[in-house]
Each structure stands twice: as structure tokens, then as C-alpha cells.
Short mmCIF file of C-alpha atoms and ligand atoms in Angstrom, two decimals:
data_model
loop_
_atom_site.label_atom_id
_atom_site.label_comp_id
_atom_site.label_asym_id
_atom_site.label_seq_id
_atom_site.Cartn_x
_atom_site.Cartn_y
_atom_site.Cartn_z
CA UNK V 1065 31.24 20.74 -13.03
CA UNK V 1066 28.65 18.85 -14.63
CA UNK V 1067 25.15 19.14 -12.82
CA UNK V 1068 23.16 15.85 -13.73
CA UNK V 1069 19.73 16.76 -13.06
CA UNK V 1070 18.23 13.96 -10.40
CA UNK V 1071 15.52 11.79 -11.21
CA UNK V 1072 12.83 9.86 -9.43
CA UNK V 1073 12.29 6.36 -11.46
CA UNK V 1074 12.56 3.19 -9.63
CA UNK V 1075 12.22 -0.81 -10.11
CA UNK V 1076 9.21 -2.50 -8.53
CA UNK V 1077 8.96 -6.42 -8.79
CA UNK V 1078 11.69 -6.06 -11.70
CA UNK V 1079 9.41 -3.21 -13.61
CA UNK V 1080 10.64 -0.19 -14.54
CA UNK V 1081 9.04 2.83 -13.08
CA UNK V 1082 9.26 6.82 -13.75
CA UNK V 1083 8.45 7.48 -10.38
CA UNK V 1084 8.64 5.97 -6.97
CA UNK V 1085 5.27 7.76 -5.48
CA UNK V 1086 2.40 6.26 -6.22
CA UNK V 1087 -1.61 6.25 -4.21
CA UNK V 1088 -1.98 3.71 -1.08
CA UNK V 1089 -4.71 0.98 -2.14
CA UNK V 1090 -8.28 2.46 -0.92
CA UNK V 1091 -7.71 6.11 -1.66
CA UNK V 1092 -8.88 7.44 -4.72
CA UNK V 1093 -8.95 4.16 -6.30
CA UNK V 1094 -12.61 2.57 -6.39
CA UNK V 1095 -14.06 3.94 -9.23
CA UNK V 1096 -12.93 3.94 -12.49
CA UNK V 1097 -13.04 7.87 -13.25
CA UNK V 1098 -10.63 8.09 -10.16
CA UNK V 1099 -8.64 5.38 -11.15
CA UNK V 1100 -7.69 6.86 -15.20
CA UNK V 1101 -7.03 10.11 -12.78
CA UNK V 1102 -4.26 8.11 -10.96
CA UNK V 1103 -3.23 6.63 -14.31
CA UNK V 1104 -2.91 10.35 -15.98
CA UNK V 1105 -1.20 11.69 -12.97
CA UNK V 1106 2.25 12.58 -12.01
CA UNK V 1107 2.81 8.67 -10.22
CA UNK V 1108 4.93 6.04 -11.27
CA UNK V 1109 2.34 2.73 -10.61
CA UNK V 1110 -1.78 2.78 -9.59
CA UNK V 1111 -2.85 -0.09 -7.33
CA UNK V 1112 -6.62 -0.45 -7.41
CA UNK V 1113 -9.16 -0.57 -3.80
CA UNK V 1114 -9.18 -4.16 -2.58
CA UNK V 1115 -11.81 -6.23 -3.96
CA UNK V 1116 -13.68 -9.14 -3.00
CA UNK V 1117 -15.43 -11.69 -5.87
CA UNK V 1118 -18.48 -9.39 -6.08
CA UNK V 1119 -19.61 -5.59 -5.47
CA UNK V 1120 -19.61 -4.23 -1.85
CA UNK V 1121 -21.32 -1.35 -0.39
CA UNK V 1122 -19.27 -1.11 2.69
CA UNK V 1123 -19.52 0.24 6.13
CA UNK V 1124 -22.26 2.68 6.93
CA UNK V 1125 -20.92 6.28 6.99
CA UNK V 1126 -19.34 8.18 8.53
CA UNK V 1127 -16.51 5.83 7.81
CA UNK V 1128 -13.85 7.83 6.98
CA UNK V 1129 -12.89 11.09 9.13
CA UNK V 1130 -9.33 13.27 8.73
CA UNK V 1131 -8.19 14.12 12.29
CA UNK V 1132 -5.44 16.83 13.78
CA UNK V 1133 -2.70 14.54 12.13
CA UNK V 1134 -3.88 12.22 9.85
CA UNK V 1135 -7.17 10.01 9.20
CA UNK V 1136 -9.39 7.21 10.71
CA UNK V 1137 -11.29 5.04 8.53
CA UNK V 1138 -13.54 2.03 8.72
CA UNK V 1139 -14.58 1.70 4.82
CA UNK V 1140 -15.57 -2.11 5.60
CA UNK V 1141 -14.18 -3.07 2.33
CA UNK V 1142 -16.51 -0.97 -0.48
CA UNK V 1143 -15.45 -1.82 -3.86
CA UNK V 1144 -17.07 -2.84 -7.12
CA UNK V 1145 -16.28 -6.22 -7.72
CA UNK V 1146 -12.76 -8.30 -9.52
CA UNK V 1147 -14.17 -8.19 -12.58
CA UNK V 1148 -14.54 -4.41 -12.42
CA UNK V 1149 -10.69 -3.62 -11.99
CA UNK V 1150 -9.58 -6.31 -13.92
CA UNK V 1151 -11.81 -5.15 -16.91
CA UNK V 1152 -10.53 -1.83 -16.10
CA UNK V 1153 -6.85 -3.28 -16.44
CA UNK V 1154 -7.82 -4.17 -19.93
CA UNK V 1155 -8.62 -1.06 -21.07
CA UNK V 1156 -5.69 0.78 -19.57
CA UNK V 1157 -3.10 -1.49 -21.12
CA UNK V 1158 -4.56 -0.74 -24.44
CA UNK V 1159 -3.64 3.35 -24.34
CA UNK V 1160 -1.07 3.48 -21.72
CA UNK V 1161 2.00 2.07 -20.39
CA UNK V 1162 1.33 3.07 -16.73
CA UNK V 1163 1.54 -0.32 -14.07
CA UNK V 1164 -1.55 -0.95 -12.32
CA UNK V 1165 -1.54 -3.44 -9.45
CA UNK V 1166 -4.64 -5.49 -8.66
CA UNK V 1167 -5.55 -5.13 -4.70
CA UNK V 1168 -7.19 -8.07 -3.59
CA UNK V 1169 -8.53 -8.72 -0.35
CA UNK V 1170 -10.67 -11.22 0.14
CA UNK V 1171 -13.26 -12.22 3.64
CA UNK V 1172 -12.03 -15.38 3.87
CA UNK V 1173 -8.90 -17.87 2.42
CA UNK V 1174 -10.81 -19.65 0.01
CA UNK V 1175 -12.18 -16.16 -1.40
CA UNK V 1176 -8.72 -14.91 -1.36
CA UNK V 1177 -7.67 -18.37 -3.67
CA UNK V 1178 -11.02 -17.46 -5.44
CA UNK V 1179 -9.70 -14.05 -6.51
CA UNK V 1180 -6.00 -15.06 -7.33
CA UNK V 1181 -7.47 -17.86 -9.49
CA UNK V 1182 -9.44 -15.31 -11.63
CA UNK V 1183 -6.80 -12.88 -11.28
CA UNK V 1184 -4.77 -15.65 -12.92
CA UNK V 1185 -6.47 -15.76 -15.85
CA UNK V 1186 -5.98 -12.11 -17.12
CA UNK V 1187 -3.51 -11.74 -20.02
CA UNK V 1188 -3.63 -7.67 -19.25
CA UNK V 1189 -2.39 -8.04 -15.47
CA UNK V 1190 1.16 -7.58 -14.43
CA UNK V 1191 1.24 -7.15 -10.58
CA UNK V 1192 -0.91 -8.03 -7.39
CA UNK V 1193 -1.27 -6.50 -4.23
CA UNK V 1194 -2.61 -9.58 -1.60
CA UNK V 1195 -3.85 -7.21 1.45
CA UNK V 1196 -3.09 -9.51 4.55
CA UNK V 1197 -4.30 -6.55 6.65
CA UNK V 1198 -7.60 -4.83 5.85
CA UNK V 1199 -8.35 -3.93 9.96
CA UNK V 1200 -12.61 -3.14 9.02
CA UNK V 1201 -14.29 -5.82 8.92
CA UNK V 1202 -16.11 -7.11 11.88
CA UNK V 1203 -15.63 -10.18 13.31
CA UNK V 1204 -12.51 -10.67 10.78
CA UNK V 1205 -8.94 -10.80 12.18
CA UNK V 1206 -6.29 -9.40 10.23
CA UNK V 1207 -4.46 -12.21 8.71
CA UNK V 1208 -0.96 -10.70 8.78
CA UNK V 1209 -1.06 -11.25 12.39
CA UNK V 1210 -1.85 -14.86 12.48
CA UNK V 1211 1.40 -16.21 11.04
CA UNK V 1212 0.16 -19.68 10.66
CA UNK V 1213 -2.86 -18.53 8.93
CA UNK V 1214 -0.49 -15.80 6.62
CA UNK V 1215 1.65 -19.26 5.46
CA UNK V 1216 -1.07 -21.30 4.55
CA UNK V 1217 -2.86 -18.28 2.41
CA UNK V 1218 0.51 -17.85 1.12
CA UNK V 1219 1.40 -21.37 0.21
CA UNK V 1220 -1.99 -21.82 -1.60
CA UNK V 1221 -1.37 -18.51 -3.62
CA UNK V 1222 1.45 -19.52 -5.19
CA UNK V 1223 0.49 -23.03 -5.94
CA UNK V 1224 -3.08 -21.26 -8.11
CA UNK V 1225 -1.64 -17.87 -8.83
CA UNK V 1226 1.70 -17.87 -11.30
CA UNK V 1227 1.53 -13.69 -11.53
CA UNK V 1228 4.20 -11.88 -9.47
CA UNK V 1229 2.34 -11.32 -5.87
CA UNK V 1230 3.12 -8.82 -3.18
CA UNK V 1231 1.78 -8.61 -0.04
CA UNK V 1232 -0.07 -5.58 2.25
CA UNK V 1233 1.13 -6.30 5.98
CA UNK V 1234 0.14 -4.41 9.26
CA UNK V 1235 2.30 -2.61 11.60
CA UNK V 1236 4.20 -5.38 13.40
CA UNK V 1237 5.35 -3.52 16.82
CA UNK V 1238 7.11 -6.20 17.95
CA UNK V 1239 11.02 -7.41 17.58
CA UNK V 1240 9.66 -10.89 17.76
CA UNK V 1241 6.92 -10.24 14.95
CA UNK V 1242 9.11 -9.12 12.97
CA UNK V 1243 11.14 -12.25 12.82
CA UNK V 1244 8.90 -14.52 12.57
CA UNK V 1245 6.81 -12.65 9.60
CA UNK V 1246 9.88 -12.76 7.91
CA UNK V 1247 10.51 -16.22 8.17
CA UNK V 1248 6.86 -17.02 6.45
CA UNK V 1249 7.80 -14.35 3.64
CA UNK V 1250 11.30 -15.97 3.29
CA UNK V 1251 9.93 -19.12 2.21
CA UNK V 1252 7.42 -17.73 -0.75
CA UNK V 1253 8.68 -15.61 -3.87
CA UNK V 1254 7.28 -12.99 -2.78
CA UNK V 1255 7.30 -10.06 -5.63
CA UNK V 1256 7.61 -7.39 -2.71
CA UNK V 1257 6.11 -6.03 0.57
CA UNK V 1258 4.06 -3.36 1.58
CA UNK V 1259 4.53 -1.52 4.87
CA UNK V 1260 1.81 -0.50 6.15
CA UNK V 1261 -1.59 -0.83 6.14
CA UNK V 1262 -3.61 1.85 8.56
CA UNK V 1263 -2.98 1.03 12.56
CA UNK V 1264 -5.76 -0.97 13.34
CA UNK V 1265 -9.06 0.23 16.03
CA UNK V 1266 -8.20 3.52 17.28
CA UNK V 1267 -10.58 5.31 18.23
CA UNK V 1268 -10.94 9.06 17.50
CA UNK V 1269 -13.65 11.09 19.77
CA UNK V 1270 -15.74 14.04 18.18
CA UNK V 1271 -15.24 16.88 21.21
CA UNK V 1272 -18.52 18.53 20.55
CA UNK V 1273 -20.49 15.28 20.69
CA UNK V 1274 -18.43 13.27 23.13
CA UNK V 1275 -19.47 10.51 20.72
CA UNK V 1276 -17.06 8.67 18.46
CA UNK V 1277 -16.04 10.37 14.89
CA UNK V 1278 -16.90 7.44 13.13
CA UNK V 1279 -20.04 5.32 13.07
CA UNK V 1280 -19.12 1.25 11.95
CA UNK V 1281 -17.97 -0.90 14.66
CA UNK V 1282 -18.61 1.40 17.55
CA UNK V 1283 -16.03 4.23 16.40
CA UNK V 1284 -13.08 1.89 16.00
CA UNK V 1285 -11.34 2.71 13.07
CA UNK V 1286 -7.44 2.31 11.06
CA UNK V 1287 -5.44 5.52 11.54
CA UNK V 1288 -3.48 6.87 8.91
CA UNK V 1289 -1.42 9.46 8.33
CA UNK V 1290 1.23 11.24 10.28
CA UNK V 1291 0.52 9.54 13.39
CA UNK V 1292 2.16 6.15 11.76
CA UNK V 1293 5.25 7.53 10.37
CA UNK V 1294 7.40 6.43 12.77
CA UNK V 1295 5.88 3.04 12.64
CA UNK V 1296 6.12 2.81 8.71
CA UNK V 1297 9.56 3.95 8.88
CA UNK V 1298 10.32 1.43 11.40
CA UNK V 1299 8.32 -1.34 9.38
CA UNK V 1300 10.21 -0.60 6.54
CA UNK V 1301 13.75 -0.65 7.76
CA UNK V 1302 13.24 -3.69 9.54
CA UNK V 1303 11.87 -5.62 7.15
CA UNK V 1304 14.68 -3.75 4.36
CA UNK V 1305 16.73 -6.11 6.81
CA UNK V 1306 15.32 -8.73 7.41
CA UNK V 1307 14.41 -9.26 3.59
CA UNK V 1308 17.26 -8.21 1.81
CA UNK V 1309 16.15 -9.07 -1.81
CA UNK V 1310 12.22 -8.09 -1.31
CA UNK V 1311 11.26 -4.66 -2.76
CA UNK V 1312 9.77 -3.05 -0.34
CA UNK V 1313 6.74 -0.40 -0.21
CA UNK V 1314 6.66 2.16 1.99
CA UNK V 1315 3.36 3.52 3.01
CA UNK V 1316 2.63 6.07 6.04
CA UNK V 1317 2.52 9.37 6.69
CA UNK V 1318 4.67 10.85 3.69
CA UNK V 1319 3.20 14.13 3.38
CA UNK V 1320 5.83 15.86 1.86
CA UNK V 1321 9.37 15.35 -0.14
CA UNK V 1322 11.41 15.01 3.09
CA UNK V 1323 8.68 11.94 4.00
CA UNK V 1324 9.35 10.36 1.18
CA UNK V 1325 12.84 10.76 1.72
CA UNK V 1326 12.95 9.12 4.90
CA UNK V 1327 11.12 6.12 3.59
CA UNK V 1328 13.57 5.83 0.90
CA UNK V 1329 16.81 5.92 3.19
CA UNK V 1330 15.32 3.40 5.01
CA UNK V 1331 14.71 1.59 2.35
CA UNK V 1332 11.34 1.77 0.38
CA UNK V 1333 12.15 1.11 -3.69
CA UNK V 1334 8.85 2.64 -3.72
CA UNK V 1335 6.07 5.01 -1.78
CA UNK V 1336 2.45 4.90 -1.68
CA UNK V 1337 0.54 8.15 -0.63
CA UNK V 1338 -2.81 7.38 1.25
CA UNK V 1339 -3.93 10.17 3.56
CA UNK V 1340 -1.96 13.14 1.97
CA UNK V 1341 -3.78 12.05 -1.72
CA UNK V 1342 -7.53 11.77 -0.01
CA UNK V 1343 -7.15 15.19 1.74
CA UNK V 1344 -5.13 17.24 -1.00
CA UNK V 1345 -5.76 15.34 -4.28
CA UNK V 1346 -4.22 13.88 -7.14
CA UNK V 1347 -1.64 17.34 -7.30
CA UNK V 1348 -0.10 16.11 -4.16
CA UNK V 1349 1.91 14.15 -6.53
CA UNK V 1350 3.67 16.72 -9.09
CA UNK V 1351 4.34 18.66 -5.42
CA UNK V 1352 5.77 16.10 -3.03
CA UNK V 1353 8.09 14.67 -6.75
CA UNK V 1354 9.11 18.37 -6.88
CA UNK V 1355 10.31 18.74 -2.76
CA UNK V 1356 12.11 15.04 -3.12
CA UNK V 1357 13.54 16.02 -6.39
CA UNK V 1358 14.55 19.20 -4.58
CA UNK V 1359 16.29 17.29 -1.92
CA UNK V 1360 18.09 15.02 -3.95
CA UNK V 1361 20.10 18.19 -5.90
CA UNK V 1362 20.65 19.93 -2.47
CA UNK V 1363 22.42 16.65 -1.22
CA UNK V 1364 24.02 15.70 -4.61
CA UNK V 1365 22.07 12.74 -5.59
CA UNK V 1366 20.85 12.05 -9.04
CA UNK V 1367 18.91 8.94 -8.39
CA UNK V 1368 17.08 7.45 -5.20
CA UNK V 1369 19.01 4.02 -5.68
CA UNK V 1370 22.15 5.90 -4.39
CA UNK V 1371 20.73 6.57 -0.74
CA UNK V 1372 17.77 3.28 -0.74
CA UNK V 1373 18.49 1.82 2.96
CA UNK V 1374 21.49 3.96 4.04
CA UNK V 1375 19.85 5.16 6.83
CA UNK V 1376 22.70 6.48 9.84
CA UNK V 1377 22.93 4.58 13.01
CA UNK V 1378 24.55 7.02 16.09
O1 IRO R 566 -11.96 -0.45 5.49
C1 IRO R 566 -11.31 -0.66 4.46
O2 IRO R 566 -11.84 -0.84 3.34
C2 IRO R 566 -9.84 -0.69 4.63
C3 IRO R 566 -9.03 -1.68 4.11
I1 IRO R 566 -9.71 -3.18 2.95
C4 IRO R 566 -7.64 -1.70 4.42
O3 IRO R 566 -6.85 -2.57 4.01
N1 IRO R 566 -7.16 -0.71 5.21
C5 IRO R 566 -7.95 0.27 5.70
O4 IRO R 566 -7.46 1.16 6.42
N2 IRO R 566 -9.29 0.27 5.40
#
């Protein structure tokens, strides 16, 4: 019998991709000697840390902890600027052909038309990630859940911004949500979706100290990691519904192949790594394509599009 060996490469906003694992915007993706890491490793697209028009130093530390199953963070935005990763773009598409996706997130609407106007103007940039859902910054709501507010962002992006544009949303945890986030997206061309950002303001306690693990805005932080799996999952496959001809990203607690599996079957095109990739490193890549791969030839699959959103129903 012939044994075609599986393989791992994907589509993405109608690009062609080696792999479908990739890093989650913020981890390992500020600077730009982590960034040409995540562009020489084993991933199939780099998205950048959300920026804002100019440099930001962030949240005082400790802003970032890793807890029993996953991570709480409250970065407060740090990054070095647009012109910083967009410069960065420049150079990259020079040597290599790997994708990297601008994050952009900025404080208000009219810095978030700001951004997308300059981001307009690059000849090197493919792809943008609009982060509707950075949960850090005091005094900020997260737009993703103010569906009036997501719309109008959304209708002035596309009439200033003529790149391809996805978009970072929250955990929805409501049927009703669901719907009606669906019925903004519907109504933009939206280049795909990302699901999810970290669960916003938990709150993690240090047992020695009684005192919270993390210092900004009195300990509250977004939780990452394998405590939001299920809700990923659950993002994913409704919106794989809902949106039937949106890629969709999924991001949450994928710590190993059979993660990444599961995010696939119900029906991520594509998987970003966050936690896993800030506690292990950039290997967790070659490893977690290795256990999927693994997976694939024990259940006699040679490509990911052959099980994408065929999750069973009992
Ligand atoms: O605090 C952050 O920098 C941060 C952002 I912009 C985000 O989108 N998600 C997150 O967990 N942290």
C-alpha cells in the first residue's frame, strides 16, 4: 500500500503556509532578535506584539506569572512602536519568504485608524492582525465586547486600510454573543478570525504572600493556557459555524500535538502557540509539528484539510 507521508501546510487569508502552528501575538514577539527567532523557526507564519503609534514601556512588573495550568499576564501593551515592526517587515521580506502579520492594537479608534493608515502604506506587508481584545489596559474596555463599538472600528478599517485584515476577538461565553459578533464580522471582508485572546481579569493569588501574583491593576490579569482550552475550542467551532468562509485561528491552550489536533477538527486552518512558546521556547514548535504529524499517520491522514471542522457530535 502506498504510505503518503502527512504534512502540516495550510492556507491563511489565501497564503500558502508550510505549517499551521505558529506564536500567539505578545509572546516572544517584541523585539526584533526574538522575532528573526520566530522567522527561523519550525512555524508556518510570525505575527508581531501589538503596537500602538509610538514605543510603550508597559505595565510595571510582575506582569506576567505561569501558574499550575497555564499563565496570567497584564503586559499593559509594551511594544516598540509601528514603525519598528513594520521596518522589521522590510527587512524580513528581503531574505525570507516566511509571512509575518502586523498586530495592531491601538488605545483608542482613531489610533487604531491611525495605525491601519500607516500600515497601509507599506509595500513589504501582507497580513494584519486588528486585536479587538487586549484585556490590560486600565480604564480601557475590550472592544470585541462592545459590538456597536467593534462595527464602527471595523467599518472605518476597511474604508482607510485596503490590506487583508483579521481580527483578535475575546472569549465570547455566550450563545447570544456569539450571534451577534458574527453578524458585525458578516458584514466586513474580514481576512480571518482569531480565537482567543487571554480570558480577561482573573486573578491568581501567591499562597506564601496571600497577596496577588501580579502587580498592575491590583492582580487582575488575562489567563492563558490550559485553563482556556475548552473555551478556545468552543470559540472556534462556533464561530467555524457561524462563519463558514472565514479562516479561522485557533489560539488556547495547545500544548501538545493532540491540542492542536482538537483545534483543527474543530476547525482552526491555523494555530497560534502563546503560553506553551513563553514557558518552553521556540523548540516547542519542531515538537508539538512532530506529535500532530504523529497523529495524522496513526489515523491515516496526510493533510489537516481532510479532518478541518469534522468534529463528532454524540
Ligand atoms: O497586556 C498585554 O499586552 C496583552 C495584550 I495587548 C493582549 O491582547 N492580550 C493579553 O493577554 N495581554
Amino acid at each position: 500500500m502506498l504510505n503518503i507521508l502527512p504534512n502540516l501546510t495550510t492556507t491563511l487569508a489565501g497564503k500558502a503556509l508550510q505549517s499551521c502552528l505558529m506564536n500567539a501575538s505578545g509572546v516572544f514577539c517584541t523585539e526584533k532578535d526574538e522575532l528573526l527567532q520566530l522567522v527561523n523557526a519550525s512555524s508556518g507564519a510570525v505575527v508581531t506584539k501589538s503596537c500602538t503609534l509610538e514605543y510603550r514601556a508597559g505595565n510595571p512588573s510582575p506582569r506576567y506569572a505561569d501558574i499550575p495550568f497555564g499563565s496570567i499576564n497584564s503586559m499593559g501593551l509594551p511594544n516598540n512602536g509601528i514603525q519598528y515592526y513594520l521596518n522589521f517587515i522590510d527587512e524580513v521580506e528581503k531574505q525570507s519568504d516566511k509571512l509575518v502579520i502586523l498586530s495592531i492594537a491601538g488605545l483608542s479608534h482613531q489610533e487604531n485608524i491611525e495605525l491601519l493608515k500607516i500600515a497601509n502604506q507599506s509595500n513589504a506587508l501582507q497580513l494584519i492582525e486588528l486585536n479587538l481584545s487586549c484585556p490590560n489596559i486600565a480604564g480601557k474596555p475590550q472592544t470585541g465586547y462592545d459590538f456597536v463599538a467593534s462595527r464602527d472600528l471595523l467599518q472605518k478599517a476597511f474604508e482607510v486600510c485596503q490590506k487583508p485584515i483579521g481580527v483578535k476577538l475575546p472569549p465570547y461565553f455566550d450563545m447570544v454573543h456569539f450571534d451577534e459578533m458574527a453578524s458585525v464580522l458578516n458584514d466586513f471582508p474580514i481576512a480571518y478570525i482569531c480565537c482567543v485572546n487571554s480570558i480577561g481579569n482573573g486573578l491568581v493569588i501567591d499562597k506564601n504572600t496571600d497577596a496577588t501574583i501580579i502587580k498592575p491593576k491590583n492582580g487582575f490579569g488575562g489567563v492563558g493556557g490550559l485553563y482556556i482550552k475548552p473555551t478556545a475550542l468552543a470559540n472556534v467551532n462556533k464561530f467555524y459555524e457561524l462563519l463558514p468562509h472565514v479562516d479561522i485561528v485557533g489560539c488556547g491552550g495547545v500544548q501538545n500535538g493532540q491540542d492542536a489536533y482538537e483545534h483543527i477538527l474543530c476547525g482552526a486552518s491555523m494555530i497560534q502557540i502563546g503560553t506553551t512558546l513563553w514557558q518552553q521556547g521556540i523548540s516547542c514548535f519542531a515538537r508539538i509539528e512532530n506529535e500532530l504529524l504523529q497523529i495524522l499517520q496513526q489515523k491515516g491522514y496526510t493533510s489537516i484539510k481532510e479532518f478541518k471542522g469534522k468534529l463528532g457530535r454524540i
